[in-house]
Short mmCIF file of C-alpha atoms and ligand atoms in Angstrom, two decimals:
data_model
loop_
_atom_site.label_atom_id
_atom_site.label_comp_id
_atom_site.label_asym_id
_atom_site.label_seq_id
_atom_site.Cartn_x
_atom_site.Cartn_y
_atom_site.Cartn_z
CA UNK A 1 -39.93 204.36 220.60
CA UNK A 2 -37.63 204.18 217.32
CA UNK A 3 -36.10 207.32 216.65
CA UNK A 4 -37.84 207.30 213.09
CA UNK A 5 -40.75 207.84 215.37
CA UNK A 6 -39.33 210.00 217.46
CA UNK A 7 -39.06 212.42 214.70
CA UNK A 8 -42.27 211.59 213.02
CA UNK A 9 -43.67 212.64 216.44
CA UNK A 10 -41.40 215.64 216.60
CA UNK A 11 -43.02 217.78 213.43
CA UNK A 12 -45.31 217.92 211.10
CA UNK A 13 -43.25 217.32 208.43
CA UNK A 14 -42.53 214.08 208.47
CA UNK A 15 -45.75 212.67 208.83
CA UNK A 16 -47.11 215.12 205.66
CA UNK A 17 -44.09 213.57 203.69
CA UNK A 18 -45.12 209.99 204.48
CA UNK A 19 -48.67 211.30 203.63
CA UNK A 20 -47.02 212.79 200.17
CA UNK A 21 -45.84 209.46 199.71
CA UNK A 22 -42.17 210.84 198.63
CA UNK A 23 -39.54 209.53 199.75
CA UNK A 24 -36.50 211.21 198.13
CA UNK A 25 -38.06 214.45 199.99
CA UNK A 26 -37.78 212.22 203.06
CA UNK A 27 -34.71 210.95 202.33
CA UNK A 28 -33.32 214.36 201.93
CA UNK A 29 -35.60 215.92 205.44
CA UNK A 30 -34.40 213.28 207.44
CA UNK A 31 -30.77 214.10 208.17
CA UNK A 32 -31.69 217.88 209.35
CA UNK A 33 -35.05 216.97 210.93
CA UNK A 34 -32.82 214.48 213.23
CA UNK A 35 -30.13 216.95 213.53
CA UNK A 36 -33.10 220.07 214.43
CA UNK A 37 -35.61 218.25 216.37
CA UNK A 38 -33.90 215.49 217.95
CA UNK A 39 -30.53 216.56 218.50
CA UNK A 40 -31.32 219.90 219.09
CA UNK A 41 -28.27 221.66 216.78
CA UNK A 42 -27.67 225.21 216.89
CA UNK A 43 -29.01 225.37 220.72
CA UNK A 44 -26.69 224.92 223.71
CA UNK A 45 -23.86 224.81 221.46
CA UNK A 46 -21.53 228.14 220.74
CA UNK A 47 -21.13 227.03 216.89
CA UNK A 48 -22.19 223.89 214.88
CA UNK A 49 -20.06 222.50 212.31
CA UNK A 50 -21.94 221.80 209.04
CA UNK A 51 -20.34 219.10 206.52
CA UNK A 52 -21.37 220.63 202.67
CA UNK A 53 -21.07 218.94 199.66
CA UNK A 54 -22.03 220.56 196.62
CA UNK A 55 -20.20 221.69 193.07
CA UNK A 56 -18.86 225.12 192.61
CA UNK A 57 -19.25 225.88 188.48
CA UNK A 58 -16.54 227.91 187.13
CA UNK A 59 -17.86 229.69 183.88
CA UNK A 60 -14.65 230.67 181.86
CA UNK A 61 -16.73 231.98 178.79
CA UNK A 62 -17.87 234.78 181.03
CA UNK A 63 -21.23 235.37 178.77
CA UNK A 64 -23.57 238.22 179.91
CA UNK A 65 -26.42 235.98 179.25
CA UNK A 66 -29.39 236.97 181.36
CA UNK A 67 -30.07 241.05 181.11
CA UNK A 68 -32.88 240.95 183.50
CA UNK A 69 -30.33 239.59 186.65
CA UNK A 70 -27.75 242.26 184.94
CA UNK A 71 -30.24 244.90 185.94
CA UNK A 72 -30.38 243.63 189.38
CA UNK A 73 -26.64 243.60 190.02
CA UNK A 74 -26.75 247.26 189.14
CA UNK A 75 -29.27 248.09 190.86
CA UNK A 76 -27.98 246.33 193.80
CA UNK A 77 -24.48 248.65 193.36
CA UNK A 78 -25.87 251.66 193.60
CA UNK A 79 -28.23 250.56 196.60
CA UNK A 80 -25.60 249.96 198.85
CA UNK A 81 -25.74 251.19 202.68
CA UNK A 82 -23.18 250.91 205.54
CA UNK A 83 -25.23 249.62 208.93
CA UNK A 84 -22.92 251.91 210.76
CA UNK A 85 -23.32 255.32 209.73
CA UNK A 86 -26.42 255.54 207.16
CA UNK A 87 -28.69 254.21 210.60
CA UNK A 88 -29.12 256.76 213.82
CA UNK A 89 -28.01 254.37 216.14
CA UNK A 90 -27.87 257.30 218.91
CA UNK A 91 -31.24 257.11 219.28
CA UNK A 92 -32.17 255.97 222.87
CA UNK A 93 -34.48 252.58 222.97
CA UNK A 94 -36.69 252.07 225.63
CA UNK A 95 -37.77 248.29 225.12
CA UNK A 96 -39.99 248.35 228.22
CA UNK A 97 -41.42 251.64 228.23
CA UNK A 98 -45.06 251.57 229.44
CA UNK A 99 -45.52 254.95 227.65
CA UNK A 100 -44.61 254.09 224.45
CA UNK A 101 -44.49 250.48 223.69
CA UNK A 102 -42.04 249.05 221.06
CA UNK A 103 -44.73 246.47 219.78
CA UNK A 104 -48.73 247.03 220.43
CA UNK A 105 -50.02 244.70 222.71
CA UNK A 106 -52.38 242.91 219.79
CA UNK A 107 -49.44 241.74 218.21
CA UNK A 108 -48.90 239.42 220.99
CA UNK A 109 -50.25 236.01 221.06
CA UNK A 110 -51.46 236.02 224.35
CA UNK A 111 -53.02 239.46 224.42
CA UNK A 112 -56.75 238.62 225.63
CA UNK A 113 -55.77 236.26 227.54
CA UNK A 114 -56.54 236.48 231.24
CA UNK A 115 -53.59 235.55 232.53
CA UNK A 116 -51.88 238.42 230.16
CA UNK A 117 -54.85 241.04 231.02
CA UNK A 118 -53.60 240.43 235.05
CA UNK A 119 -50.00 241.35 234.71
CA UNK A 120 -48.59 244.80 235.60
CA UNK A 121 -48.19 247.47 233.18
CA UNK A 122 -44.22 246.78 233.83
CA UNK A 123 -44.86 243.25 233.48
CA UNK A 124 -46.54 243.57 230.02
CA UNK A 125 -43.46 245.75 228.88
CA UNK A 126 -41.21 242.72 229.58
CA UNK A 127 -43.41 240.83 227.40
CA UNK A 128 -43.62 242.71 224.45
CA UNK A 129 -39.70 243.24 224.98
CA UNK A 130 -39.20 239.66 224.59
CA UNK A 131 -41.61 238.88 222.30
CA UNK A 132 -39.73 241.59 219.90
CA UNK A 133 -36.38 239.91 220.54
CA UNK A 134 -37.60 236.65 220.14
CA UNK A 135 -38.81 237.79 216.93
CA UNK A 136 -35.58 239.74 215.86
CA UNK A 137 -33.49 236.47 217.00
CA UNK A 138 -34.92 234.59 214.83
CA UNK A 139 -34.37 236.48 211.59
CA UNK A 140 -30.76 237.40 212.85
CA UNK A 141 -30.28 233.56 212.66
CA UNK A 142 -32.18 233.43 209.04
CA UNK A 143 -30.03 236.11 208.46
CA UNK A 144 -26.68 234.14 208.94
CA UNK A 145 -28.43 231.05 207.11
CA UNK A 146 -28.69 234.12 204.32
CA UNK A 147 -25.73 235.07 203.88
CA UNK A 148 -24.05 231.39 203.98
CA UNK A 149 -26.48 230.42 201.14
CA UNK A 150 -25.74 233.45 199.46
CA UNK A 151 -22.45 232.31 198.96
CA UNK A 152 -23.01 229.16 198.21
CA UNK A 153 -25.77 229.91 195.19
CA UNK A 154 -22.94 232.01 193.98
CA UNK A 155 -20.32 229.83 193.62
CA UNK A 156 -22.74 226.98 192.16
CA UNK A 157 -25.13 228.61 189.95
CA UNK A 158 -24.46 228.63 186.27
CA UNK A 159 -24.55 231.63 184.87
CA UNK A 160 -22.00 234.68 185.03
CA UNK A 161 -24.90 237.08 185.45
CA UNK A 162 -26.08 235.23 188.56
CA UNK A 163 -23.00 234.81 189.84
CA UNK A 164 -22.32 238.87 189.72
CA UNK A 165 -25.59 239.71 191.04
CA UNK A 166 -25.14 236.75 194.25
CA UNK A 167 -21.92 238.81 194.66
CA UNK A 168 -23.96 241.94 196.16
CA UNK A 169 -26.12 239.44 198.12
CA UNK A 170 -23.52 238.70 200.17
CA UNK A 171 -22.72 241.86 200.98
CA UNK A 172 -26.16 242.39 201.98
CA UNK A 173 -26.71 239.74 204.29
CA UNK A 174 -23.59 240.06 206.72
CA UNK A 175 -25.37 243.92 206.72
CA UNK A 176 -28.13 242.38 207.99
CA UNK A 177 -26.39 240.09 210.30
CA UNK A 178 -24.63 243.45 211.39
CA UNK A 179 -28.25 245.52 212.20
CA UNK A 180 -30.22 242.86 214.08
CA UNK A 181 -27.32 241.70 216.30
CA UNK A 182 -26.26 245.49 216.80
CA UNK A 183 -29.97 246.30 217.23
CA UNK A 184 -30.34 242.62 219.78
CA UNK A 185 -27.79 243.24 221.66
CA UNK A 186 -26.91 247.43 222.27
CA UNK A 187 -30.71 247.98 222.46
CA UNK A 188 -32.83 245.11 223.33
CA UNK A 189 -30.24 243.58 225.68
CA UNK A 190 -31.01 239.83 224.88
CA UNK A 191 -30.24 236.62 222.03
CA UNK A 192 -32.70 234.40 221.97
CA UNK A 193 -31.58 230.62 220.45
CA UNK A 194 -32.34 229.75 217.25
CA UNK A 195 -36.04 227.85 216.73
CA UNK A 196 -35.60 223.81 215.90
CA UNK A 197 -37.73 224.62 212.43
CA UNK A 198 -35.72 227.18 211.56
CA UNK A 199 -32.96 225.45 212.00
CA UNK A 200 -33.51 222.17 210.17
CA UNK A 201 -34.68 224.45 207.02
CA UNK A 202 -31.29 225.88 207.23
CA UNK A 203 -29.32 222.73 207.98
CA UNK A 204 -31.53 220.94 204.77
CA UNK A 205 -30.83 223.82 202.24
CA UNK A 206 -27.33 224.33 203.30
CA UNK A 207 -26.34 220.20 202.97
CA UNK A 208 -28.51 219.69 200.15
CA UNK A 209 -26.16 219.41 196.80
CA UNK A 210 -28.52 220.45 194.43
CA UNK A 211 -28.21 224.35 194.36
CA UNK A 212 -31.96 225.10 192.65
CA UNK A 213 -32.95 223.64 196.57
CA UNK A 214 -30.57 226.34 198.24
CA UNK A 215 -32.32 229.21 196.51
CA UNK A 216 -36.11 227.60 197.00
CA UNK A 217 -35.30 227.33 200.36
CA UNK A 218 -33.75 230.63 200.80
CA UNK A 219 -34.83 232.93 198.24
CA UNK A 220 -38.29 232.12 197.81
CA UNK A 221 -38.98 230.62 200.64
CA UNK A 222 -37.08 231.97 204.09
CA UNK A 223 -36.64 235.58 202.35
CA UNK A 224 -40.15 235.60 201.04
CA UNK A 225 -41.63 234.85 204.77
CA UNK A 226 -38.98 237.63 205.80
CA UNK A 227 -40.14 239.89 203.75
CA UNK A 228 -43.36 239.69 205.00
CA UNK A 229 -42.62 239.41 208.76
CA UNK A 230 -40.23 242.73 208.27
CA UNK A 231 -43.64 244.40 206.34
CA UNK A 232 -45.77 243.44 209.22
CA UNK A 233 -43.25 244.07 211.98
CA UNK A 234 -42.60 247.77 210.39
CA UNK A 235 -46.29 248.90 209.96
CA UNK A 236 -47.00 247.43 214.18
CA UNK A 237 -43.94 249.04 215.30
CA UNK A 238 -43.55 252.71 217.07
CA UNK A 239 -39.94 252.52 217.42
CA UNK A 240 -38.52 254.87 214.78
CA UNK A 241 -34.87 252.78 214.72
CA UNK A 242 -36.32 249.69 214.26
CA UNK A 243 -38.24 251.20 211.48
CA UNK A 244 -35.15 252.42 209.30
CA UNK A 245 -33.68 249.23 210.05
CA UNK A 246 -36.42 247.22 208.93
CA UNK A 247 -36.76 249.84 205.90
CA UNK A 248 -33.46 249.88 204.87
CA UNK A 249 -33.15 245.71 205.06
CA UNK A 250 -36.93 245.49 202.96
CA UNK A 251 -35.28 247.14 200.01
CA UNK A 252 -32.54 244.50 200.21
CA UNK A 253 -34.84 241.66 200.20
CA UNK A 254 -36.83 243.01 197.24
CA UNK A 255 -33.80 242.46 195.43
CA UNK A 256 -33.17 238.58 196.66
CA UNK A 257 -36.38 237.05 196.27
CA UNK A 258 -36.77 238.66 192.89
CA UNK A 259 -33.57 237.01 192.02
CA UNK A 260 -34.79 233.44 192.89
CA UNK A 261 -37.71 234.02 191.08
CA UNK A 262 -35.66 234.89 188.07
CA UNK A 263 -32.93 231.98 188.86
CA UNK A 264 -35.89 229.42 189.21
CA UNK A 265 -38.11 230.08 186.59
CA UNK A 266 -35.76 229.56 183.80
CA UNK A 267 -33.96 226.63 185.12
CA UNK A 268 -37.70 224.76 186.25
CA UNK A 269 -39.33 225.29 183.03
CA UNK A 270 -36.39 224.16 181.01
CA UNK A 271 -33.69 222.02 182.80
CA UNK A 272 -35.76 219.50 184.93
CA UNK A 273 -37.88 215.98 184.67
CA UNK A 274 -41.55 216.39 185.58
CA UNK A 275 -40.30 214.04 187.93
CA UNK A 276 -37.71 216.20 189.25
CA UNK A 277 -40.30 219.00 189.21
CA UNK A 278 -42.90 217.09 191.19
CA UNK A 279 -39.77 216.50 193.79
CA UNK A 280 -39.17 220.13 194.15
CA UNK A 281 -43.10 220.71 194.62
CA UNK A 282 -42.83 218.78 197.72
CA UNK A 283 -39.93 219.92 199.08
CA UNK A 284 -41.21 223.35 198.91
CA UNK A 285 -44.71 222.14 200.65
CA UNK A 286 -42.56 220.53 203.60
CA UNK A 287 -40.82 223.63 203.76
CA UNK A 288 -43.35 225.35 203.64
CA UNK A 289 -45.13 223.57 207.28
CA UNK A 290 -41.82 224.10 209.13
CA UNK A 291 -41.81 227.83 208.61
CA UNK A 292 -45.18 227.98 209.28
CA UNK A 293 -44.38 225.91 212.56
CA UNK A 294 -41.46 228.26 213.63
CA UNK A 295 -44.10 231.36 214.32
CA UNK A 296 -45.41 229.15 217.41
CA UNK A 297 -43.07 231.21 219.28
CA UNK A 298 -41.71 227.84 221.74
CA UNK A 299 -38.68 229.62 223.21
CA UNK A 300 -41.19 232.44 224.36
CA UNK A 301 -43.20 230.12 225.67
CA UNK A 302 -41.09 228.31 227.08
CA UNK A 303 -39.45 231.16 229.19
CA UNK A 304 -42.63 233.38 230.41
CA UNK A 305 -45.65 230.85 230.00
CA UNK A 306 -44.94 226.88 230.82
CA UNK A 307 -45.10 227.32 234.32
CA UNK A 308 -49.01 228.41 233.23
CA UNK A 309 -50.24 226.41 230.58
CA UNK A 310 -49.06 222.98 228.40
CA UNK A 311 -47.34 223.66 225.49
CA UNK A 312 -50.39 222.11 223.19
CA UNK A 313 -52.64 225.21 224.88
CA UNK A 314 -49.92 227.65 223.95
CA UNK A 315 -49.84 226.27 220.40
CA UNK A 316 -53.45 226.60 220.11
CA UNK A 317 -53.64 229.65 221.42
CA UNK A 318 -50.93 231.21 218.85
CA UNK A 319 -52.54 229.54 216.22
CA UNK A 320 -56.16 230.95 217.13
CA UNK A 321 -54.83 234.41 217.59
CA UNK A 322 -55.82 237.65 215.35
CA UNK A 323 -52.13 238.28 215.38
CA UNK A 324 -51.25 235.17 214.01
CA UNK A 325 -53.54 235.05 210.91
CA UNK A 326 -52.45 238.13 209.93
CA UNK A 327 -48.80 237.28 210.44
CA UNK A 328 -49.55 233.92 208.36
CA UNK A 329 -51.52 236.36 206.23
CA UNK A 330 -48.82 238.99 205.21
CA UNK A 331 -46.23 236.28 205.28
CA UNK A 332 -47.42 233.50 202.98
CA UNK A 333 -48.66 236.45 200.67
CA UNK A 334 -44.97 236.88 199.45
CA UNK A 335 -43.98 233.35 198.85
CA UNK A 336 -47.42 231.28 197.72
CA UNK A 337 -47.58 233.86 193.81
CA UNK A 338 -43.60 232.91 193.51
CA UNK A 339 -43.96 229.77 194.13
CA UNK A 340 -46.81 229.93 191.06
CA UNK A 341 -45.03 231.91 189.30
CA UNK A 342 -42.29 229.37 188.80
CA UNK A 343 -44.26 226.16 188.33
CA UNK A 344 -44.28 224.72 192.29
CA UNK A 345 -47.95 224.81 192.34
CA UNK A 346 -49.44 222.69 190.46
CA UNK A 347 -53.31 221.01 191.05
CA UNK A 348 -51.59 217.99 192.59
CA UNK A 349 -50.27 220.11 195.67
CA UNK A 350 -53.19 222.85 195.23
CA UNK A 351 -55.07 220.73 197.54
CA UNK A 352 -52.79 220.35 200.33
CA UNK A 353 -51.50 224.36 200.43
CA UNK A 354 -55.15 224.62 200.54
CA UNK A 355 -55.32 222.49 204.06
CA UNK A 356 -52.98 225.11 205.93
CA UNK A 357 -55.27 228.05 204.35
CA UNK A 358 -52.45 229.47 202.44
CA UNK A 359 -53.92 229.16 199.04
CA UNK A 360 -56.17 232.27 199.30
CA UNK A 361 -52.30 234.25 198.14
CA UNK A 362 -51.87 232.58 195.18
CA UNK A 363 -53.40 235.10 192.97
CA UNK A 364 -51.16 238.02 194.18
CA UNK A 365 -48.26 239.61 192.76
CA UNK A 366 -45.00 238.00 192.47
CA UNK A 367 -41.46 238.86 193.42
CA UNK A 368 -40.78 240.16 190.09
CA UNK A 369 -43.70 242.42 189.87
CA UNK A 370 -43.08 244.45 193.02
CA UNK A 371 -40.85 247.37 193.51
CA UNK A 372 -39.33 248.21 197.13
CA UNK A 373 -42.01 250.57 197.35
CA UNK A 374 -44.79 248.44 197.43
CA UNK A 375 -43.49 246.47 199.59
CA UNK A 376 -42.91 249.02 201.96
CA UNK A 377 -46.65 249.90 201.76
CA UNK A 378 -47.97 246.61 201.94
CA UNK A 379 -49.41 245.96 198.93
FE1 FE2 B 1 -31.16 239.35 204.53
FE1 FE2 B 2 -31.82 238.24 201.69
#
């Protein structure tokens, strides 16, 4: 077997960008989908050197062009909060408490299964434990991709306004790197590795030149999911640190999607071909199946349940689950109406968001239409 095949066999994505029939978006996939699903980067390793190349813009007219990312920036100011003293991290976390448990037992995939519905009430606490920091891993990881693309999109992007307003978004994301690994390690007691999917949308965002990809990929895209996944994971939760945590970091990421939908929505509908558009579209889509892909939950798996079942009965099984569709449900809702909202959804990929059932969000508010608040209630 090739290794073109290799990887073709290795994810969805590759096959739905043969499918899609584009192959700049290939082009571009192919150097992190070898470097995720092949090679495996970011596991087994202690760090993984990245080689960049992009252009940092220097503005020396220093115009205060765009009010509406103005606003942000000072909101952002005066929404600052230090993860070590505004959080009550003396409260005592009991991750496998039978009494109280830290996630409900319907949240996890493998809930009615018999096989789950035999184990001990202490074994069941073990599982929800590590189904919580398999969770929290992961966005600690999305988390560091965060904050290095924060920096990034601030050095690149053109205007002064944006480049202010990225300033604060840095701040904010080593925060959250700072809560979930504080959180991971003092009260859960365990790191898991970052996901292959996750990691190749990282590794394509963060090596990709053009910097309107690094804040599709990130703002709209990883921080839209996030926002969702924090939502869902606050309103299942019992834990009352976890839930300032997750409170506290949900009012940050108000503020950085509704900044890529700002950033994007001028620069699509004025500064790019329909071709480049179209390229964009798909990128977005293919993006779109990894993180989708990354909820199967494989390094759970592959620690409590491959001694019982092949991995293609676990991945069913996740998929098929309550908890999953409404994971994929409050998830997608926060990234399909942005993506709308600044021209990535046109009838010609309609059709294939349709496929994965995420098209039923497209009607739904977008980034810029939400306050903090809403988010915080769901809606
Ligand atoms: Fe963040
Ligand atoms: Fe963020």
């Amino acid at each position: 077997m090739t290794v073109f095949e290799t990887i073709a066999e290795s994810g969805p994505l590759l096959r739905d960008a043969v499918r899609s029939g584009n192959l700049r978006v290939l082009a571009s996939m192919l150097g992190p989908a070898f470097r995720g699903l092949i090679r495996h980067r970011g596991r087994n390793e202690d760090s993984t050197p990245v080689q960049l190349g992009y252009r940092a813009h220097f503005d020396w007219r220093y115009a205060r062009s765009e009010p509406a990312m103005a606003r942000l920036y000072e909101a952002a100011k005066t929404s600052q909060w230090n993860a070590r003293t505004d959080l009550h991290w003396s409260i005592d976390v009991d991750p496998l408490s039978v009494e109280h448990p830290i996630i409900p037992d319907e949240i996890m995939p493998i809930a009615r299964h018999p096989l789950f519905l035999k184990l001990t009430a202490a074994e069941k606490g073990k599982q929800r434990s590590a189904l919580l920091a398999w969770m929290l891993s992961q966005f600690l990881h999305g988390e560091q991709g965060a904050l290095f693309a924060a920096a990034q999109v601030t050095e690149a992007v053109p205007w002064l306004d944006a480049k202010l307003y990225g300033s604060t978004q840095v701040v904010d994301e080593g925060r959250h790197v700072e809560v979930f690994h504080t959180y991971l390690t003092q009260k859960l007691e365990k790191l898991y590795e970052i996901n292959d999917n996750l990691y190749v949308v990282i590794d394509a965002l963060m090596t990709d030149g053009r910097w309107d990809l690094k804040f599709l990929g990130m703002q709209i895209m990883i921080e839209g999911l996030a926002l969702g996944a924090f939502g869902f994971l606050r309103g299942a939760t019992g834990e009352p640190l976890l839930r300032q945590i997750l409170t506290n970091v949900i009012a940050d990421e108000a503020r950085h999607v509704h900044y890529g939908v700002l950033a994007l929505s001028k620069f699509y509908a004025s500064e790019i071909s329909e071709r480049e558009r179209r390229e964009r579209e798909d990128w977005a889509f293919e993006v779109a199946v990894l993180l989708r892909n990354r909820f199967l939950a494989g390094e759970f798996y592959d620690e409590h349940w491959a001694h019982a079942m092949p991995r293609a009965e676990w991945n069913q099984l996740v998929l098929d689950s309550g908890m999953m569709s409404i994971f994929r449900h409050t998830m997608f809702k926060r990234i399909v109406p942005n993506l709308k909202r600044i021209g990535l959804l046109s009838d010609r990929v309609r059709g294939r968001y349709a496929s994965l059932g995420l098209l039923e969000y497209e009607n739904g508010p977008a980034a810029t239409e939400l306050t903090a608040q809403d988010l915080l209630e769901d809606r």
